[in-house]
Amino acid sequence: RREQMAVIVEGNIDVMILHQAGLDNTVCAMGTALTEGQLTAIKRFTDRVALIFDGDSAGRKAAIKSVPPTLAVGLDGVRVTLPDGEDPDSFVRRHGVKALRDLIDTADDLISGFIDAHIASWDGSMGGKSSILQQIGPILAMIPDPITRDMAKDYLGTRLFGGAIEDNRGPMDRYLRQVAPPQGRPQAKRPGVTETCILPPMEAEIVQLVLWYPALLAELV
């Protein structure tokens, strides 16, 4: 709340090193895919995030995959790209926390960075353009805020069609309306999906201890 942003990294070592360096608004997904449940919990404290994943191919792909659920819960923010081979831990050790703060301050916002990452793989063909629209369109349709959604749509159109955006706005708008979720209607639950169980704090700590130290289970039963 004080920083008005959550810094999201991949692992617990990154969290510890960044906390020691003064970035105590850092959290992590414990090396797993970032989920809407985790992001919804973050949104209770802030509306902005900085995704700082490892600077290798896997980390960059994980960061791109984390953008859609982040946008879906209504979070805004930036995606920080670290140099090749660096992770938040090594970057801060080598360059200092000010350099990392500078990267956060100058990073691309989530939406434009997500669109640019897909545009970078475009081969320039009409089929490739259609493929990009099919990949990005449903993601933009999930953005809850209508103003942000329209701005994202305009940015996508500019990147795809350049000066000819007005000539292509009709087909693009029709496609985005098709993939948009119905407004004002509750989403049907998927078969087999249950509600998240929220444990009382004491029970949650016990479960966490058992997960980290399975040998304790014998003492609890």
PDB file of C-alpha atoms in Angstrom:
ATOM      1  CA  ARG A   1       0.000   0.000   0.000  1.00  0.00           C
ATOM      2  CA  ARG A   2       2.797   2.438   0.844  1.00  0.00           C
ATOM      3  CA  GLU A   3       4.598   1.906  -2.476  1.00  0.00           C
ATOM      4  CA  GLN A   4       1.279   1.671  -4.397  1.00  0.00           C
ATOM      5  CA  MET A   5       2.726  -1.287  -6.294  1.00  0.00           C
ATOM      6  CA  ALA A   6       3.549  -4.956  -5.821  1.00  0.00           C
ATOM      7  CA  VAL A   7       6.794  -6.246  -7.319  1.00  0.00           C
ATOM      8  CA  ILE A   8       6.211  -9.833  -8.471  1.00  0.00           C
ATOM      9  CA  VAL A   9       9.189 -12.162  -8.973  1.00  0.00           C
ATOM     10  CA  GLU A  10       9.506 -15.901  -9.495  1.00  0.00           C
ATOM     11  CA  GLY A  11      11.249 -17.368  -6.473  1.00  0.00           C
ATOM     12  CA  ASN A  12      11.631 -16.967  -2.726  1.00  0.00           C
ATOM     13  CA  ILE A  13      15.375 -16.197  -2.946  1.00  0.00           C
ATOM     14  CA  ASP A  14      14.544 -13.221  -5.170  1.00  0.00           C
ATOM     15  CA  VAL A  15      12.030 -12.057  -2.546  1.00  0.00           C
ATOM     16  CA  MET A  16      14.538 -12.277   0.291  1.00  0.00           C
ATOM     17  CA  ILE A  17      17.320 -10.462  -1.558  1.00  0.00           C
ATOM     18  CA  LEU A  18      15.003  -7.680  -2.764  1.00  0.00           C
ATOM     19  CA  HIS A  19      13.567  -7.257   0.748  1.00  0.00           C
ATOM     20  CA  GLN A  20      17.093  -6.956   2.133  1.00  0.00           C
ATOM     21  CA  ALA A  21      17.811  -4.328  -0.544  1.00  0.00           C
ATOM     22  CA  GLY A  22      14.783  -2.292   0.531  1.00  0.00           C
ATOM     23  CA  LEU A  23      12.119  -3.440  -1.950  1.00  0.00           C
ATOM     24  CA  ASP A  24       9.865  -4.843   0.761  1.00  0.00           C
ATOM     25  CA  ASN A  25       6.811  -4.722  -1.510  1.00  0.00           C
ATOM     26  CA  THR A  26       8.148  -7.807  -3.329  1.00  0.00           C
ATOM     27  CA  VAL A  27       6.199 -11.058  -3.489  1.00  0.00           C
ATOM     28  CA  CYS A  28       6.577 -14.226  -5.535  1.00  0.00           C
ATOM     29  CA  ALA A  29       4.565 -17.021  -7.086  1.00  0.00           C
ATOM     30  CA  MET A  30       7.003 -19.611  -5.645  1.00  0.00           C
ATOM     31  CA  GLY A  31       8.239 -20.679  -9.076  1.00  0.00           C
ATOM     32  CA  THR A  32       4.795 -21.629 -10.381  1.00  0.00           C
ATOM     33  CA  ALA A  33       2.497 -19.944 -12.885  1.00  0.00           C
ATOM     34  CA  LEU A  34       0.951 -16.745 -11.587  1.00  0.00           C
ATOM     35  CA  THR A  35      -2.751 -17.347 -10.963  1.00  0.00           C
ATOM     36  CA  GLU A  36      -5.825 -15.116 -10.894  1.00  0.00           C
ATOM     37  CA  GLY A  37      -6.315 -16.141  -7.260  1.00  0.00           C
ATOM     38  CA  GLN A  38      -2.895 -14.788  -6.308  1.00  0.00           C
ATOM     39  CA  LEU A  39      -3.465 -11.619  -8.322  1.00  0.00           C
ATOM     40  CA  THR A  40      -6.884 -11.081  -6.759  1.00  0.00           C
ATOM     41  CA  ALA A  41      -5.228 -11.259  -3.336  1.00  0.00           C
ATOM     42  CA  ILE A  42      -2.677  -8.655  -4.465  1.00  0.00           C
ATOM     43  CA  LYS A  43      -5.447  -6.369  -5.699  1.00  0.00           C
ATOM     44  CA  ARG A  44      -6.691  -6.039  -2.104  1.00  0.00           C
ATOM     45  CA  PHE A  45      -3.563  -3.960  -1.435  1.00  0.00           C
ATOM     46  CA  THR A  46      -2.702  -2.209  -4.722  1.00  0.00           C
ATOM     47  CA  ASP A  47      -3.861  -1.696  -8.313  1.00  0.00           C
ATOM     48  CA  ARG A  48      -0.362  -1.778  -9.848  1.00  0.00           C
ATOM     49  CA  VAL A  49       2.237  -4.502 -10.265  1.00  0.00           C
ATOM     50  CA  ALA A  50       5.727  -4.838 -11.715  1.00  0.00           C
ATOM     51  CA  LEU A  51       6.406  -8.254 -13.219  1.00  0.00           C
ATOM     52  CA  ILE A  52      10.145  -8.982 -12.917  1.00  0.00           C
ATOM     53  CA  PHE A  53      10.875 -12.493 -14.099  1.00  0.00           C
ATOM     54  CA  ASP A  54      14.204 -14.089 -14.980  1.00  0.00           C
ATOM     55  CA  GLY A  55      16.062 -12.718 -18.005  1.00  0.00           C
ATOM     56  CA  ASP A  56      16.162 -16.026 -19.895  1.00  0.00           C
ATOM     57  CA  SER A  57      13.804 -17.418 -22.521  1.00  0.00           C
ATOM     58  CA  ALA A  58      11.695 -19.293 -19.962  1.00  0.00           C
ATOM     59  CA  GLY A  59      11.391 -16.212 -17.741  1.00  0.00           C
ATOM     60  CA  ARG A  60      10.324 -13.994 -20.635  1.00  0.00           C
ATOM     61  CA  LYS A  61       7.710 -16.512 -21.746  1.00  0.00           C
ATOM     62  CA  ALA A  62       6.424 -16.814 -18.169  1.00  0.00           C
ATOM     63  CA  ALA A  63       6.146 -13.022 -17.923  1.00  0.00           C
ATOM     64  CA  ILE A  64       4.123 -12.843 -21.154  1.00  0.00           C
ATOM     65  CA  LYS A  65       1.815 -15.614 -19.924  1.00  0.00           C
ATOM     66  CA  SER A  66       1.300 -13.711 -16.675  1.00  0.00           C
ATOM     67  CA  VAL A  67      -0.063 -10.615 -18.406  1.00  0.00           C
ATOM     68  CA  PRO A  68      -3.551 -11.965 -19.325  1.00  0.00           C
ATOM     69  CA  PRO A  69      -4.557 -13.018 -15.765  1.00  0.00           C
ATOM     70  CA  THR A  70      -3.103  -9.762 -14.445  1.00  0.00           C
ATOM     71  CA  LEU A  71      -5.265  -7.708 -16.799  1.00  0.00           C
ATOM     72  CA  ALA A  72      -8.278  -9.939 -16.163  1.00  0.00           C
ATOM     73  CA  VAL A  73      -8.427  -9.043 -12.461  1.00  0.00           C
ATOM     74  CA  GLY A  74      -8.133  -5.327 -13.229  1.00  0.00           C
ATOM     75  CA  LEU A  75      -4.491  -4.762 -12.315  1.00  0.00           C
ATOM     76  CA  ASP A  76      -2.297  -2.288 -14.192  1.00  0.00           C
ATOM     77  CA  GLY A  77       1.470  -2.046 -14.174  1.00  0.00           C
ATOM     78  CA  VAL A  78       4.695  -2.782 -16.018  1.00  0.00           C
ATOM     79  CA  ARG A  79       6.723  -5.738 -17.235  1.00  0.00           C
ATOM     80  CA  VAL A  80      10.448  -5.394 -16.526  1.00  0.00           C
ATOM     81  CA  THR A  81      12.850  -7.112 -18.928  1.00  0.00           C
ATOM     82  CA  LEU A  82      16.139  -8.067 -17.280  1.00  0.00           C
ATOM     83  CA  PRO A  83      19.373  -8.570 -19.256  1.00  0.00           C
ATOM     84  CA  ASP A  84      20.063 -12.058 -20.603  1.00  0.00           C
ATOM     85  CA  GLY A  85      21.013 -14.503 -17.872  1.00  0.00           C
ATOM     86  CA  GLU A  86      20.077 -12.190 -14.999  1.00  0.00           C
ATOM     87  CA  ASP A  87      17.406 -12.765 -12.376  1.00  0.00           C
ATOM     88  CA  PRO A  88      16.259 -10.187  -9.790  1.00  0.00           C
ATOM     89  CA  ASP A  89      18.635 -11.629  -7.197  1.00  0.00           C
ATOM     90  CA  SER A  90      21.757 -11.501  -9.386  1.00  0.00           C
ATOM     91  CA  PHE A  91      20.801  -8.154 -10.930  1.00  0.00           C
ATOM     92  CA  VAL A  92      20.532  -6.422  -7.552  1.00  0.00           C
ATOM     93  CA  ARG A  93      23.758  -8.027  -6.317  1.00  0.00           C
ATOM     94  CA  ARG A  94      25.602  -6.881  -9.439  1.00  0.00           C
ATOM     95  CA  HIS A  95      24.039  -3.495 -10.184  1.00  0.00           C
ATOM     96  CA  GLY A  96      22.311  -2.405  -6.975  1.00  0.00           C
ATOM     97  CA  VAL A  97      18.696  -1.759  -6.087  1.00  0.00           C
ATOM     98  CA  LYS A  98      18.669   1.740  -7.656  1.00  0.00           C
ATOM     99  CA  ALA A  99      19.348   0.203 -11.064  1.00  0.00           C
ATOM    100  CA  LEU A 100      16.391  -2.132 -10.571  1.00  0.00           C
ATOM    101  CA  ARG A 101      14.164   0.763  -9.497  1.00  0.00           C
ATOM    102  CA  ASP A 102      15.240   2.610 -12.658  1.00  0.00           C
ATOM    103  CA  LEU A 103      14.220  -0.406 -14.762  1.00  0.00           C
ATOM    104  CA  ILE A 104      10.811  -0.436 -13.080  1.00  0.00           C
ATOM    105  CA  ASP A 105      10.344   3.301 -13.671  1.00  0.00           C
ATOM    106  CA  THR A 106      11.176   3.027 -17.394  1.00  0.00           C
ATOM    107  CA  ALA A 107       9.583  -0.358 -18.182  1.00  0.00           C
ATOM    108  CA  ASP A 108       6.849  -0.874 -20.777  1.00  0.00           C
ATOM    109  CA  ASP A 109       3.320  -1.000 -19.434  1.00  0.00           C
ATOM    110  CA  LEU A 110       1.734  -4.456 -19.387  1.00  0.00           C
ATOM    111  CA  ILE A 111      -0.647  -3.962 -22.309  1.00  0.00           C
ATOM    112  CA  SER A 112       1.700  -2.331 -24.810  1.00  0.00           C
ATOM    113  CA  GLY A 113       4.503  -4.717 -23.833  1.00  0.00           C
ATOM    114  CA  PHE A 114       2.191  -7.713 -24.328  1.00  0.00           C
ATOM    115  CA  ILE A 115       1.106  -6.437 -27.761  1.00  0.00           C
ATOM    116  CA  ASP A 116       4.673  -5.576 -28.808  1.00  0.00           C
ATOM    117  CA  ALA A 117       5.902  -9.047 -27.844  1.00  0.00           C
ATOM    118  CA  HIS A 118       3.378 -10.607 -30.219  1.00  0.00           C
ATOM    119  CA  ILE A 119       4.022  -8.064 -32.976  1.00  0.00           C
ATOM    120  CA  ALA A 120       7.735  -8.905 -32.769  1.00  0.00           C
ATOM    121  CA  SER A 121       6.980 -12.422 -34.036  1.00  0.00           C
ATOM    122  CA  TRP A 122       4.792 -11.192 -36.929  1.00  0.00           C
ATOM    123  CA  ASP A 123       6.040 -12.167 -40.385  1.00  0.00           C
ATOM    124  CA  GLY A 124       4.246  -9.253 -42.053  1.00  0.00           C
ATOM    125  CA  SER A 125       1.676 -11.414 -43.826  1.00  0.00           C
ATOM    126  CA  MET A 126      -2.102 -10.961 -43.762  1.00  0.00           C
ATOM    127  CA  GLY A 127      -2.443 -14.435 -42.226  1.00  0.00           C
ATOM    128  CA  GLY A 128       0.046 -13.502 -39.529  1.00  0.00           C
ATOM    129  CA  LYS A 129      -1.892 -10.321 -38.828  1.00  0.00           C
ATOM    130  CA  SER A 130      -5.087 -12.336 -38.414  1.00  0.00           C
ATOM    131  CA  SER A 131      -3.294 -14.778 -36.106  1.00  0.00           C
ATOM    132  CA  ILE A 132      -2.051 -11.959 -33.870  1.00  0.00           C
ATOM    133  CA  LEU A 133      -5.547 -10.480 -33.655  1.00  0.00           C
ATOM    134  CA  GLN A 134      -6.922 -13.894 -32.669  1.00  0.00           C
ATOM    135  CA  GLN A 135      -4.270 -14.275 -29.943  1.00  0.00           C
ATOM    136  CA  ILE A 136      -4.544 -10.776 -28.492  1.00  0.00           C
ATOM    137  CA  GLY A 137      -8.219  -9.955 -29.094  1.00  0.00           C
ATOM    138  CA  PRO A 138      -9.648 -12.231 -26.378  1.00  0.00           C
ATOM    139  CA  ILE A 139      -7.089 -10.869 -23.888  1.00  0.00           C
ATOM    140  CA  LEU A 140      -8.055  -7.251 -24.554  1.00  0.00           C
ATOM    141  CA  ALA A 141     -11.728  -8.188 -24.266  1.00  0.00           C
ATOM    142  CA  MET A 142     -11.080  -9.355 -20.675  1.00  0.00           C
ATOM    143  CA  ILE A 143      -9.883  -5.925 -19.487  1.00  0.00           C
ATOM    144  CA  PRO A 144     -12.599  -4.756 -17.054  1.00  0.00           C
ATOM    145  CA  ASP A 145     -12.114  -0.995 -17.432  1.00  0.00           C
ATOM    146  CA  PRO A 146     -13.730   0.209 -20.704  1.00  0.00           C
ATOM    147  CA  ILE A 147     -11.381   3.191 -21.118  1.00  0.00           C
ATOM    148  CA  THR A 148      -8.283   1.015 -20.712  1.00  0.00           C
ATOM    149  CA  ARG A 149      -9.830  -1.551 -23.047  1.00  0.00           C
ATOM    150  CA  ASP A 150     -10.444   1.060 -25.773  1.00  0.00           C
ATOM    151  CA  MET A 151      -6.924   2.466 -25.420  1.00  0.00           C
ATOM    152  CA  ALA A 152      -5.481  -1.042 -25.708  1.00  0.00           C
ATOM    153  CA  LYS A 153      -7.600  -1.680 -28.786  1.00  0.00           C
ATOM    154  CA  ASP A 154      -6.374   1.546 -30.405  1.00  0.00           C
ATOM    155  CA  TYR A 155      -2.755   0.648 -29.640  1.00  0.00           C
ATOM    156  CA  LEU A 156      -3.207  -2.807 -31.165  1.00  0.00           C
ATOM    157  CA  GLY A 157      -4.804  -1.279 -34.252  1.00  0.00           C
ATOM    158  CA  THR A 158      -1.981   1.227 -34.644  1.00  0.00           C
ATOM    159  CA  ARG A 159       0.673  -1.485 -34.351  1.00  0.00           C
ATOM    160  CA  LEU A 160      -1.124  -3.811 -36.769  1.00  0.00           C
ATOM    161  CA  PHE A 161      -2.399  -1.369 -39.372  1.00  0.00           C
ATOM    162  CA  GLY A 162      -0.289   1.755 -38.925  1.00  0.00           C
ATOM    163  CA  GLY A 163      -1.709   4.712 -40.855  1.00  0.00           C
ATOM    164  CA  ALA A 164      -4.505   2.541 -42.283  1.00  0.00           C
ATOM    165  CA  ILE A 165      -6.135   1.881 -38.905  1.00  0.00           C
ATOM    166  CA  GLU A 166      -9.396   3.630 -39.849  1.00  0.00           C
ATOM    167  CA  ASP A 167      -9.784   1.435 -42.939  1.00  0.00           C
ATOM    168  CA  ASN A 168      -9.504  -1.684 -40.778  1.00  0.00           C
ATOM    169  CA  ARG A 169     -11.317  -0.546 -37.647  1.00  0.00           C
ATOM    170  CA  GLY A 170     -14.674  -2.090 -38.681  1.00  0.00           C
ATOM    171  CA  PRO A 171     -13.455  -5.719 -39.049  1.00  0.00           C
ATOM    172  CA  MET A 172     -11.293  -5.407 -35.915  1.00  0.00           C
ATOM    173  CA  ASP A 173     -14.160  -3.980 -33.838  1.00  0.00           C
ATOM    174  CA  ARG A 174     -16.539  -6.717 -35.012  1.00  0.00           C
ATOM    175  CA  TYR A 175     -14.052  -9.419 -34.042  1.00  0.00           C
ATOM    176  CA  LEU A 176     -13.405  -7.896 -30.608  1.00  0.00           C
ATOM    177  CA  ARG A 177     -17.156  -7.726 -29.952  1.00  0.00           C
ATOM    178  CA  GLN A 178     -17.458 -11.419 -30.830  1.00  0.00           C
ATOM    179  CA  VAL A 179     -14.802 -12.487 -28.336  1.00  0.00           C
ATOM    180  CA  ALA A 180     -15.917 -10.125 -25.553  1.00  0.00           C
ATOM    181  CA  PRO A 181     -17.506 -11.883 -22.530  1.00  0.00           C
ATOM    182  CA  PRO A 182     -21.195 -11.116 -21.951  1.00  0.00           C
ATOM    183  CA  GLN A 183     -21.659  -8.048 -19.761  1.00  0.00           C
ATOM    184  CA  GLY A 184     -23.802  -8.128 -16.627  1.00  0.00           C
ATOM    185  CA  ARG A 185     -24.256 -11.892 -16.635  1.00  0.00           C
ATOM    186  CA  PRO A 186     -22.565 -14.199 -14.118  1.00  0.00           C
ATOM    187  CA  GLN A 187     -20.066 -16.561 -15.647  1.00  0.00           C
ATOM    188  CA  ALA A 188     -21.082 -20.202 -15.537  1.00  0.00           C
ATOM    189  CA  LYS A 189     -18.904 -22.399 -13.374  1.00  0.00           C
ATOM    190  CA  ARG A 190     -16.823 -24.978 -15.168  1.00  0.00           C
ATOM    191  CA  PRO A 191     -17.516 -28.602 -14.267  1.00  0.00           C
ATOM    192  CA  GLY A 192     -15.281 -29.870 -11.529  1.00  0.00           C
ATOM    193  CA  VAL A 193     -14.132 -26.417 -10.395  1.00  0.00           C
ATOM    194  CA  THR A 194     -14.759 -25.721  -6.729  1.00  0.00           C
ATOM    195  CA  GLU A 195     -14.611 -22.510  -4.751  1.00  0.00           C
ATOM    196  CA  THR A 196     -11.294 -21.568  -3.157  1.00  0.00           C
ATOM    197  CA  CYS A 197     -11.078 -22.644   0.468  1.00  0.00           C
ATOM    198  CA  ILE A 198      -9.780 -19.897   2.768  1.00  0.00           C
ATOM    199  CA  LEU A 199      -8.306 -21.320   5.974  1.00  0.00           C
ATOM    200  CA  PRO A 200      -8.136 -19.468   9.283  1.00  0.00           C
ATOM    201  CA  PRO A 201      -4.634 -18.011   9.849  1.00  0.00           C
ATOM    202  CA  MET A 202      -3.554 -20.619  12.428  1.00  0.00           C
ATOM    203  CA  GLU A 203      -4.654 -23.554  10.252  1.00  0.00           C
ATOM    204  CA  ALA A 204      -3.019 -21.991   7.196  1.00  0.00           C
ATOM    205  CA  GLU A 205       0.297 -21.761   9.059  1.00  0.00           C
ATOM    206  CA  ILE A 206       0.059 -25.415  10.102  1.00  0.00           C
ATOM    207  CA  VAL A 207      -0.621 -26.510   6.517  1.00  0.00           C
ATOM    208  CA  GLN A 208       2.279 -24.380   5.303  1.00  0.00           C
ATOM    209  CA  LEU A 209       4.639 -25.914   7.861  1.00  0.00           C
ATOM    210  CA  VAL A 210       3.625 -29.437   6.871  1.00  0.00           C
ATOM    211  CA  LEU A 211       4.181 -28.656   3.196  1.00  0.00           C
ATOM    212  CA  TRP A 212       7.679 -27.362   3.908  1.00  0.00           C
ATOM    213  CA  TYR A 213       8.535 -30.003   6.551  1.00  0.00           C
ATOM    214  CA  PRO A 214       6.580 -33.221   5.818  1.00  0.00           C
ATOM    215  CA  ALA A 215       8.260 -34.971   8.758  1.00  0.00           C
ATOM    216  CA  LEU A 216       6.171 -32.828  11.118  1.00  0.00           C
ATOM    217  CA  LEU A 217       3.031 -34.567   9.913  1.00  0.00           C
ATOM    218  CA  ALA A 218       3.797 -37.609  12.093  1.00  0.00           C
ATOM    219  CA  GLU A 219       3.783 -35.364  15.169  1.00  0.00           C
ATOM    220  CA  LEU A 220       0.455 -33.755  14.269  1.00  0.00           C
ATOM    221  CA  VAL A 221      -1.591 -36.940  13.759  1.00  0.00           C
TER     222      VAL A 221
END
